[in-house]
mmCIF file with all atom_site columns, C-alpha atoms in Angstrom:
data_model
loop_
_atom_site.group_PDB
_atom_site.id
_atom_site.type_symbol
_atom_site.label_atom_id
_atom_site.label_alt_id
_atom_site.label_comp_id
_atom_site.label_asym_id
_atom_site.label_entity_id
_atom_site.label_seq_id
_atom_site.pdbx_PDB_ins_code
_atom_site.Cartn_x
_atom_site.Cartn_y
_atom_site.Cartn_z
_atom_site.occupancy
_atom_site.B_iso_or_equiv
_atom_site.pdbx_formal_charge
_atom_site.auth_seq_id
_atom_site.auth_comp_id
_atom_site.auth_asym_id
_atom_site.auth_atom_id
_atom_site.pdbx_PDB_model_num
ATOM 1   C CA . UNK U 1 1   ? -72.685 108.948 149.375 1.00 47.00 ? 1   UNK U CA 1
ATOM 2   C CA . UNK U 1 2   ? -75.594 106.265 148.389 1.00 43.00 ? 2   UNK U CA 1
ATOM 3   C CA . UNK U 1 3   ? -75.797 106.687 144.820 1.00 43.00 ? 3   UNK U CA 1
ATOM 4   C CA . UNK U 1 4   ? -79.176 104.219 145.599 1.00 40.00 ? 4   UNK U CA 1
ATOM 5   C CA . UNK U 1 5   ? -80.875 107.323 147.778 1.00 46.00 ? 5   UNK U CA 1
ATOM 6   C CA . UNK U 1 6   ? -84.037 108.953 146.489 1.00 47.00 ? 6   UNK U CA 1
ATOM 7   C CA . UNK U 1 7   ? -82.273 112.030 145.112 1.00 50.00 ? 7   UNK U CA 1
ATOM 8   C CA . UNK U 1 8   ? -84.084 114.199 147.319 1.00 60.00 ? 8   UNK U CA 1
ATOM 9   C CA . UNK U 1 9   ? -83.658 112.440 150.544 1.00 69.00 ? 9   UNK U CA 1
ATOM 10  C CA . UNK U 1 10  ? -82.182 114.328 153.423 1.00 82.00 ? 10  UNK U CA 1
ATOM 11  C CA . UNK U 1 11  ? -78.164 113.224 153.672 1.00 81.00 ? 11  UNK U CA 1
ATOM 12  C CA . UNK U 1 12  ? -76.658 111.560 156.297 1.00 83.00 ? 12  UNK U CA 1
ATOM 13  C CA . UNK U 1 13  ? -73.722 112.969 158.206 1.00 85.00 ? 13  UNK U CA 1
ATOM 14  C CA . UNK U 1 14  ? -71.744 109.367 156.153 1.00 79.00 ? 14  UNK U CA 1
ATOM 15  C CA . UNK U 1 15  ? -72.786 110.638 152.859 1.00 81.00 ? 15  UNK U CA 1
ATOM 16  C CA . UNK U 1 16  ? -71.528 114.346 153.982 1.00 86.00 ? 16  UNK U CA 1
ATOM 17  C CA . UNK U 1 17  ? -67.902 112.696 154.747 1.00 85.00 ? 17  UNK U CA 1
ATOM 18  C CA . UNK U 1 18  ? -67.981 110.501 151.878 1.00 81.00 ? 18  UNK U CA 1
ATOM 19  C CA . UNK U 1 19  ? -68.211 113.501 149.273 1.00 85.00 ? 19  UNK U CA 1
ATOM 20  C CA . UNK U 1 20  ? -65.548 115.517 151.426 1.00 88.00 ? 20  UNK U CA 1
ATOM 21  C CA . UNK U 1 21  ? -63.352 112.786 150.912 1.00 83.00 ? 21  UNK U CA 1
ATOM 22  C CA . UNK U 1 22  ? -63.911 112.217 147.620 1.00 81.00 ? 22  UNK U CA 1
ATOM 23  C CA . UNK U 1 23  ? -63.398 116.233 147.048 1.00 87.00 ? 23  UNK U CA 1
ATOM 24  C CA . UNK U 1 24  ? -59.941 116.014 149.477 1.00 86.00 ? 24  UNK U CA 1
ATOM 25  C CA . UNK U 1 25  ? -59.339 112.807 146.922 1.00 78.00 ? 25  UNK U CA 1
ATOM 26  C CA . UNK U 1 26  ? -60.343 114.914 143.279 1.00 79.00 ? 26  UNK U CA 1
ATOM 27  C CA . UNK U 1 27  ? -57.797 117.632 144.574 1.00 84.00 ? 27  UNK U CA 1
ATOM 28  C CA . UNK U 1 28  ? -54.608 115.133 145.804 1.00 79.00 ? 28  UNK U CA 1
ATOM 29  C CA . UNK U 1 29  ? -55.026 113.960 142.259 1.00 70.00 ? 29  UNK U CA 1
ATOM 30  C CA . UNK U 1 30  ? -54.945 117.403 140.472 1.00 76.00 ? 30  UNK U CA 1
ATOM 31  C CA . UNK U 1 31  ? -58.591 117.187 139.340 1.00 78.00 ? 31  UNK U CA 1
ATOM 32  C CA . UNK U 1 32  ? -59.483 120.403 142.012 1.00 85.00 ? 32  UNK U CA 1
ATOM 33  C CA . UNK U 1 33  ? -57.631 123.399 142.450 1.00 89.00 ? 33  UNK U CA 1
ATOM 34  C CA . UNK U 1 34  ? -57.677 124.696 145.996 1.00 91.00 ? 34  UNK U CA 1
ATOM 35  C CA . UNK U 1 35  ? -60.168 127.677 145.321 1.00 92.00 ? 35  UNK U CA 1
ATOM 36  C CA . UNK U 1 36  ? -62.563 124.965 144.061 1.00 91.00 ? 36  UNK U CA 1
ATOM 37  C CA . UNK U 1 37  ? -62.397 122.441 146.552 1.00 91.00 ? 37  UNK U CA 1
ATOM 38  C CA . UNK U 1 38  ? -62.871 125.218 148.656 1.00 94.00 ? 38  UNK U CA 1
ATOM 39  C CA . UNK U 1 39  ? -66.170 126.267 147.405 1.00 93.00 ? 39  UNK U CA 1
ATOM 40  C CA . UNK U 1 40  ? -66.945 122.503 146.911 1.00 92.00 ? 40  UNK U CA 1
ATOM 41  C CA . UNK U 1 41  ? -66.212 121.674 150.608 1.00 93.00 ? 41  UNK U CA 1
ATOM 42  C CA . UNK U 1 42  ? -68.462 124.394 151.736 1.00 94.00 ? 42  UNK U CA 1
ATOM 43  C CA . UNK U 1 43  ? -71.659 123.418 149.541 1.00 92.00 ? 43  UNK U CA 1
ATOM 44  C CA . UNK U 1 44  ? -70.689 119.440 150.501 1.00 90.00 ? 44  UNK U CA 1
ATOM 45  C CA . UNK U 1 45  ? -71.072 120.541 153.807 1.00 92.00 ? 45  UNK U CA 1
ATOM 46  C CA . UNK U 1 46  ? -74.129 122.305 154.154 1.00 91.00 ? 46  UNK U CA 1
ATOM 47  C CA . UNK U 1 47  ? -76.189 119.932 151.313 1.00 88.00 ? 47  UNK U CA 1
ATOM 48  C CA . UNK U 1 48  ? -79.140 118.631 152.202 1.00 89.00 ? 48  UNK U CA 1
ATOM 49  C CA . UNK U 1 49  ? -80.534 116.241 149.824 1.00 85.00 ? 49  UNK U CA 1
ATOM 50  C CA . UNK U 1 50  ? -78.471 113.767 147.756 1.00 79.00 ? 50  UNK U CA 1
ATOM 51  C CA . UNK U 1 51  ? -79.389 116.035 144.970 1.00 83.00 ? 51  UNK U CA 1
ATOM 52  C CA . UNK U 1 52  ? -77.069 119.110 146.453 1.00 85.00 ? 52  UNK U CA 1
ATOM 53  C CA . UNK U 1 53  ? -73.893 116.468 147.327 1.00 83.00 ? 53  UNK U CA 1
ATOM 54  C CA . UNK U 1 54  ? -74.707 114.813 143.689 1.00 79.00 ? 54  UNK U CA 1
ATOM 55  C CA . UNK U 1 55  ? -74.297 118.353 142.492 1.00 83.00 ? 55  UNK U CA 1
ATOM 56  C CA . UNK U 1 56  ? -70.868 119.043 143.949 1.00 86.00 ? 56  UNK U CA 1
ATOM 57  C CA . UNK U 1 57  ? -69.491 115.773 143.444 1.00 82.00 ? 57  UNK U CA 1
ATOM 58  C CA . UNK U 1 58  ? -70.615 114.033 140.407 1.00 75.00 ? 58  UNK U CA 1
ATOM 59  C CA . UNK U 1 59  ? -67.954 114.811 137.935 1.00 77.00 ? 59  UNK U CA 1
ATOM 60  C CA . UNK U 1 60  ? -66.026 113.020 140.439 1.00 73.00 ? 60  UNK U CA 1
ATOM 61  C CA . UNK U 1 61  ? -67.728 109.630 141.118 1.00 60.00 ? 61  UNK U CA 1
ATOM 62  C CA . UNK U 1 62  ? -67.539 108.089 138.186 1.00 53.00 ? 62  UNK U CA 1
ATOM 63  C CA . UNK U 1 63  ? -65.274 105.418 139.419 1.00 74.00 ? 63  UNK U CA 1
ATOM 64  C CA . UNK U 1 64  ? -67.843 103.443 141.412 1.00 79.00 ? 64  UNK U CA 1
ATOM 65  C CA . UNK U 1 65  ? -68.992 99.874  141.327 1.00 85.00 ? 65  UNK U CA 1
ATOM 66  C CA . UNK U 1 66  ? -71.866 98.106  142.784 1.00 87.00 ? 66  UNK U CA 1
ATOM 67  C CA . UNK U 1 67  ? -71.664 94.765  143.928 1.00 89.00 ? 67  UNK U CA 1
ATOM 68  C CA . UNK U 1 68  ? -74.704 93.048  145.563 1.00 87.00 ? 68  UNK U CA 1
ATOM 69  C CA . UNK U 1 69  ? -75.496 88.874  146.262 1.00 86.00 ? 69  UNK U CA 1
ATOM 70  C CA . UNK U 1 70  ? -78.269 87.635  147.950 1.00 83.00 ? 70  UNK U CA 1
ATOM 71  C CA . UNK U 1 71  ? -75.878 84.155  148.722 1.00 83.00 ? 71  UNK U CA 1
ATOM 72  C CA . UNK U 1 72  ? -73.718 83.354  147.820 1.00 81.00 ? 72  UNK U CA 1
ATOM 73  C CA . UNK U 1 73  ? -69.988 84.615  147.768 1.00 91.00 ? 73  UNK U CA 1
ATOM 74  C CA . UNK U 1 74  ? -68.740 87.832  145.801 1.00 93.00 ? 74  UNK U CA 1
ATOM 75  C CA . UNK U 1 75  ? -64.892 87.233  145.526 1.00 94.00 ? 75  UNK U CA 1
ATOM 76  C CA . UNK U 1 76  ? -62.660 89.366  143.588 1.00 95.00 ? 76  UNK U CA 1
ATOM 77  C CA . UNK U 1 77  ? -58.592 88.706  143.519 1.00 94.00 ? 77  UNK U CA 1
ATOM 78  C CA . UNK U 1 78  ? -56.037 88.609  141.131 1.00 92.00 ? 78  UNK U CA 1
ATOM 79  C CA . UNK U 1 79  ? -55.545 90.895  137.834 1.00 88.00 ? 79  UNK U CA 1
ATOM 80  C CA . UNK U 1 80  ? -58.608 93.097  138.676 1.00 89.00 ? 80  UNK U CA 1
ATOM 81  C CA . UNK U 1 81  ? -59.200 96.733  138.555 1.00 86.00 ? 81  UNK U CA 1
ATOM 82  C CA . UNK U 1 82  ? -60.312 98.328  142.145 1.00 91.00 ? 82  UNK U CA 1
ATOM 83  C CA . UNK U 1 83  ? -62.153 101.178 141.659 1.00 90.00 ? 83  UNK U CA 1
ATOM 84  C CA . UNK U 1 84  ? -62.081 104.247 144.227 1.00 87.00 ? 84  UNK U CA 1
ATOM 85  C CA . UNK U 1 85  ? -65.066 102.955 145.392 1.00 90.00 ? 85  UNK U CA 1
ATOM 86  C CA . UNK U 1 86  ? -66.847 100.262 145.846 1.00 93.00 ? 86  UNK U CA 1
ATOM 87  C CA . UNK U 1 87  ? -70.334 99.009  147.970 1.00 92.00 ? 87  UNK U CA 1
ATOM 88  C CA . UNK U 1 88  ? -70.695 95.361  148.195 1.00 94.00 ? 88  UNK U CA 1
ATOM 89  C CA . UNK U 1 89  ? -73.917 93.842  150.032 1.00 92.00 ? 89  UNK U CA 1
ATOM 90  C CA . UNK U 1 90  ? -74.175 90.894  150.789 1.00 91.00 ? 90  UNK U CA 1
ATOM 91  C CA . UNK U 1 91  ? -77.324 89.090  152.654 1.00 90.00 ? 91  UNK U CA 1
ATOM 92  C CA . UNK U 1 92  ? -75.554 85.327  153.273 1.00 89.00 ? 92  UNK U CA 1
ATOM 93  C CA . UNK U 1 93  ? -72.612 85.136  151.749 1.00 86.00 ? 93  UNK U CA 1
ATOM 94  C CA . UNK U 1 94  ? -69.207 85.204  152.052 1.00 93.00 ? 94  UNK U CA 1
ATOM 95  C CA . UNK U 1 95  ? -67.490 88.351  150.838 1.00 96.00 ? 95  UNK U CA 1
ATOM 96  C CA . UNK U 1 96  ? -63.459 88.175  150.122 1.00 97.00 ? 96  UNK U CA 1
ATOM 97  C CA . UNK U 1 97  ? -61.588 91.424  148.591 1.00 97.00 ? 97  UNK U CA 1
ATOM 98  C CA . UNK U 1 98  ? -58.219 90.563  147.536 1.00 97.00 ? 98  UNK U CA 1
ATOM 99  C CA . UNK U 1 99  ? -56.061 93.907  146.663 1.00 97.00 ? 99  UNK U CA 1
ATOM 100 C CA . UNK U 1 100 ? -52.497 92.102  146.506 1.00 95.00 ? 100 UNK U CA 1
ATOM 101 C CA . UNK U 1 101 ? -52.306 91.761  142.982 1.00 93.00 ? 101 UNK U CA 1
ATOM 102 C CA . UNK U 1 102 ? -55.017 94.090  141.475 1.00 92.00 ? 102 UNK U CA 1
ATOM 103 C CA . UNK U 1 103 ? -54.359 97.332  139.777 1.00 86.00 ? 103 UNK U CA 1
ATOM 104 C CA . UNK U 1 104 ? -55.350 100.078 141.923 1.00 88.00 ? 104 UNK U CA 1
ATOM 105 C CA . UNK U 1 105 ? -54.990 103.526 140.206 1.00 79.00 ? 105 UNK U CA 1
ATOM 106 C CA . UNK U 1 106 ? -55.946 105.561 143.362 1.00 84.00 ? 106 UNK U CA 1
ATOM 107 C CA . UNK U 1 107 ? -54.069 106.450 146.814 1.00 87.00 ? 107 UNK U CA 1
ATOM 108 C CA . UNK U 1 108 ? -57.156 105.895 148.244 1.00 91.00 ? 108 UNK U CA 1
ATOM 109 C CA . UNK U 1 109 ? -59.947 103.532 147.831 1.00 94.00 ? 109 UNK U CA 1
ATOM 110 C CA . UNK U 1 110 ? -63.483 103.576 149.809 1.00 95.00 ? 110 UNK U CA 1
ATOM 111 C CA . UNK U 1 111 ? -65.004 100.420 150.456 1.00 96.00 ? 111 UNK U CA 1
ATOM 112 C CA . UNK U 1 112 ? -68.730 100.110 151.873 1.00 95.00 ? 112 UNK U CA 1
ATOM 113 C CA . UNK U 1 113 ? -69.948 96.784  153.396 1.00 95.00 ? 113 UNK U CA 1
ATOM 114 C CA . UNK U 1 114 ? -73.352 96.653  153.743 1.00 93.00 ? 114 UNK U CA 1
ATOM 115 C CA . UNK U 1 115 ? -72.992 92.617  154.912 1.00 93.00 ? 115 UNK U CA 1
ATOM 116 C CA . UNK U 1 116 ? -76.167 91.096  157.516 1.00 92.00 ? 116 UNK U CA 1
ATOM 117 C CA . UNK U 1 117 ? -74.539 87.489  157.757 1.00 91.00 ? 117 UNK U CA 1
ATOM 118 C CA . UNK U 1 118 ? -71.413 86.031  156.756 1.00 90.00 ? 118 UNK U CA 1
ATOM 119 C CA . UNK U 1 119 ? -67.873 86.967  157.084 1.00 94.00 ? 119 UNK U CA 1
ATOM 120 C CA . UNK U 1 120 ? -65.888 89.789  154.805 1.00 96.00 ? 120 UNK U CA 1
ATOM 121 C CA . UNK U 1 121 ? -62.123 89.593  154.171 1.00 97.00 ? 121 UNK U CA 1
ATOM 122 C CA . UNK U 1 122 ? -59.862 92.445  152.925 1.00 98.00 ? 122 UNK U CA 1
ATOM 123 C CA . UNK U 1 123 ? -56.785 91.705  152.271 1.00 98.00 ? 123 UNK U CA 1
ATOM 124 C CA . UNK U 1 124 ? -54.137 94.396  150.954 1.00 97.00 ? 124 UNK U CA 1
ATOM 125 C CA . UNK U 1 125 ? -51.036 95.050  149.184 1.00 96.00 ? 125 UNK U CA 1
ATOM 126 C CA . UNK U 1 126 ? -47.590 95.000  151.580 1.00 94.00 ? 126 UNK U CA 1
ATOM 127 C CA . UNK U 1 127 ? -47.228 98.407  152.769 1.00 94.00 ? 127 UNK U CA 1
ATOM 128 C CA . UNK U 1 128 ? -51.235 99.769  152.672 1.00 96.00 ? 128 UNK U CA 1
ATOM 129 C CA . UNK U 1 129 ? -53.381 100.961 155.461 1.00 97.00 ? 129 UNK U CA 1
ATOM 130 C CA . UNK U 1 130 ? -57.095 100.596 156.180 1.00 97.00 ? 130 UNK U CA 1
ATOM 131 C CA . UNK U 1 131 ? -59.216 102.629 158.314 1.00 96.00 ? 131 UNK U CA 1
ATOM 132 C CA . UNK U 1 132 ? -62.135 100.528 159.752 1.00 95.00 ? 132 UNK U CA 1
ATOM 133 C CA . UNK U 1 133 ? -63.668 103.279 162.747 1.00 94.00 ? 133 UNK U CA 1
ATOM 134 C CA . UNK U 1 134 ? -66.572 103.964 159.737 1.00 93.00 ? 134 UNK U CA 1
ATOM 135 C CA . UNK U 1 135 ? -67.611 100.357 160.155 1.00 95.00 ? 135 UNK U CA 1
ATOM 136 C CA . UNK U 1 136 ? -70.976 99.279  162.691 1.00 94.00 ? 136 UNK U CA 1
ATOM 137 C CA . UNK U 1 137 ? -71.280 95.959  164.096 1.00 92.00 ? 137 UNK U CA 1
ATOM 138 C CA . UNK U 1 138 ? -73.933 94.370  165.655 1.00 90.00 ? 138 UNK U CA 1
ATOM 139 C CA . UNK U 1 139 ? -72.767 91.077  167.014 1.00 90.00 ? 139 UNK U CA 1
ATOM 140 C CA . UNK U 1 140 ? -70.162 90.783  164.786 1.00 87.00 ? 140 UNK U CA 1
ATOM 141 C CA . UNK U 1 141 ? -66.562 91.825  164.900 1.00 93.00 ? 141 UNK U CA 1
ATOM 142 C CA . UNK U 1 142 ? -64.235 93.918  163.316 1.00 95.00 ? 142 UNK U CA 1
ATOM 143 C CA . UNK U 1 143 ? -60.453 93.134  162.922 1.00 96.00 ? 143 UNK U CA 1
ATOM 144 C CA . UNK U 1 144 ? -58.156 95.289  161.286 1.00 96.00 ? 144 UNK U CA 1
ATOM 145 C CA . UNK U 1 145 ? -54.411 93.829  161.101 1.00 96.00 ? 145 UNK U CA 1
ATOM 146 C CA . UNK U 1 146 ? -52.839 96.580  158.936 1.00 96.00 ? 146 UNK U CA 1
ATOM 147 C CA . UNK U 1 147 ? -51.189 100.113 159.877 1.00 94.00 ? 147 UNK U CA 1
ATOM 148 C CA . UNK U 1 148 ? -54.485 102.615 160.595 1.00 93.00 ? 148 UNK U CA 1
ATOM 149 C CA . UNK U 1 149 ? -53.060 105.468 159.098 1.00 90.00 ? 149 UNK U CA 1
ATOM 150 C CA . UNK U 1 150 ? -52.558 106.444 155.481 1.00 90.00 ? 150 UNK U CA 1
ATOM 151 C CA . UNK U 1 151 ? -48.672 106.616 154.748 1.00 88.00 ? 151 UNK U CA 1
ATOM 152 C CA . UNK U 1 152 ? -47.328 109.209 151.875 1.00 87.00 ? 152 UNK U CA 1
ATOM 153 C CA . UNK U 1 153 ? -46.913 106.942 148.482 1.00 87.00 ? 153 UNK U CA 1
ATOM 154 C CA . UNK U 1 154 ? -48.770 103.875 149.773 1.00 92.00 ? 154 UNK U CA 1
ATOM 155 C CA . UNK U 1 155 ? -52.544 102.825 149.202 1.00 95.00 ? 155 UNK U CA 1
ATOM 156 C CA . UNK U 1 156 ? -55.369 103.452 152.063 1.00 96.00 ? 156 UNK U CA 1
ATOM 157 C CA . UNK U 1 157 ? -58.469 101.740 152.005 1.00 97.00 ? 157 UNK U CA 1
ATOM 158 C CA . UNK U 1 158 ? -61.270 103.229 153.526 1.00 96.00 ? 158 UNK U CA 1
ATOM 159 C CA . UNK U 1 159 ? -63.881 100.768 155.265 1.00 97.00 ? 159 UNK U CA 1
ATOM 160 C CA . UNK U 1 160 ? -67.627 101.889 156.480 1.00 95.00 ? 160 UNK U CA 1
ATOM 161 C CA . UNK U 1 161 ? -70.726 99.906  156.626 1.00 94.00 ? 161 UNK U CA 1
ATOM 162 C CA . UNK U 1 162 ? -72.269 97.980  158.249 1.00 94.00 ? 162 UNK U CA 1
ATOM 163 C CA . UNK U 1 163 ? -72.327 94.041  159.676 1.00 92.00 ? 163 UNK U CA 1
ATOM 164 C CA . UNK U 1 164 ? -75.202 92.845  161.072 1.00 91.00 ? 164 UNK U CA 1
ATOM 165 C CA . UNK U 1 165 ? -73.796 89.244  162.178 1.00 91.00 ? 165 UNK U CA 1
ATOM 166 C CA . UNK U 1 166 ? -70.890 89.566  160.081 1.00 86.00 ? 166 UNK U CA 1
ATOM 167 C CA . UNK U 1 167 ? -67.111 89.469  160.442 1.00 92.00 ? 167 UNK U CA 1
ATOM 168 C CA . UNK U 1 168 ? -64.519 91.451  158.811 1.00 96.00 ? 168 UNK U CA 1
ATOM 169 C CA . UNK U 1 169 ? -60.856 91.094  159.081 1.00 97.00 ? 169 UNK U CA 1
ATOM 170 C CA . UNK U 1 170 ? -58.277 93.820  157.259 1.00 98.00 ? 170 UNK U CA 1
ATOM 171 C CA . UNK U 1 171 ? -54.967 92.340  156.780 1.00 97.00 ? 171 UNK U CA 1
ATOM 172 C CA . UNK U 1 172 ? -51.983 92.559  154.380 1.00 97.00 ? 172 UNK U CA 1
ATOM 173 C CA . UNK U 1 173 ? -50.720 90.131  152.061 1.00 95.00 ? 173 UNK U CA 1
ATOM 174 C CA . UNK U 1 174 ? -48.566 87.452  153.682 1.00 84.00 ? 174 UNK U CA 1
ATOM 175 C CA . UNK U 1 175 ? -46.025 87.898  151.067 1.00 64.00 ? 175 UNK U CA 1
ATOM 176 C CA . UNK U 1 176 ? -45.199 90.680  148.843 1.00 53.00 ? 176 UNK U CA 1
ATOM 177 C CA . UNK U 1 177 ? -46.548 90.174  145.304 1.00 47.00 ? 177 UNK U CA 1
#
């Protein structure tokens, strides 16, 4: 979900999926029992503005960070905290996620690259998966080295967006850290 739409904007099939998974995410955690996430999932689904999915979702999105740069590079590795989701945009620079040695609190983490030149570089802890099939491409290209599916007890990143002239590559750590 775009947190940036007007809140009364119609939603995007994206933003539907987004708040699903966010609602399959609140209930894995314990946050949603199944009658809710029931009810949620059905008012997710048939929202129209960013107002209704804002509505089912927002006591759940609070772990969301923003990170935009006209040029220049946004970088973030080491001893950082990833939070279940993030949107970068970038508009020339370089944009390199390192997950190897950050605290990650979630089993899953949603990543949106909004990215019109310049390359983008995920690179995960030993063990996680990353599914890319959300991400558009112009004349850019998408690589994804890691396992595509999410595997019980091991972190799954999430990747949609889109890359105008950009690159992104998905890969896991080269050595376990």
């Amino acid at each position: 979900m775009n947190p940036a739409a007007a809140p009364h904007a119609r939603v995007s099939d994206d933003d539907r999926d987004t708040s699903v998974q966010l609602l399959q995410d609140g209930f894995a955690d314990g946050r949603l029992t199944a009658g809710e996430l029931e009810r949620r999932l059905e008012r997710a689904l048939t929202a129209q503005s960013h107002d209704d999915l804002l509505a089912v979702v927002s006591d759940l999105t609070v772990d969301m960070v923003h990170l935009a740069h006209r040029r220049g590079r946004i970088r973030r590795e080491g001893d950082w905290q990833v939070p279940r989701q993030l949107r970068i945009e970038s508009e020339y620079g370089k944009v390199r996620l390192d997950l190897s040695r950050a605290l990650i609190r979630h089993s899953q983490v949603n990543i949106e690259l909004q990215l019109t030149y310049g390359p983008a570089t995920i690179i995960l802890p030993a063990g996680a998966s990353a599914n890319c099939d959300g991400v558009r491409t112009e004349w850019g290209s998408v690589t994804c080295k890691a396992a595509t599916y999410a595997r019980p007890g091991k972190l799954h990143v999430h990747v949609t967006g889109e890359l105008t002239y950009g690159r992104l590559t998905i890969r896991n750590s080269r050595s376990p850290k």
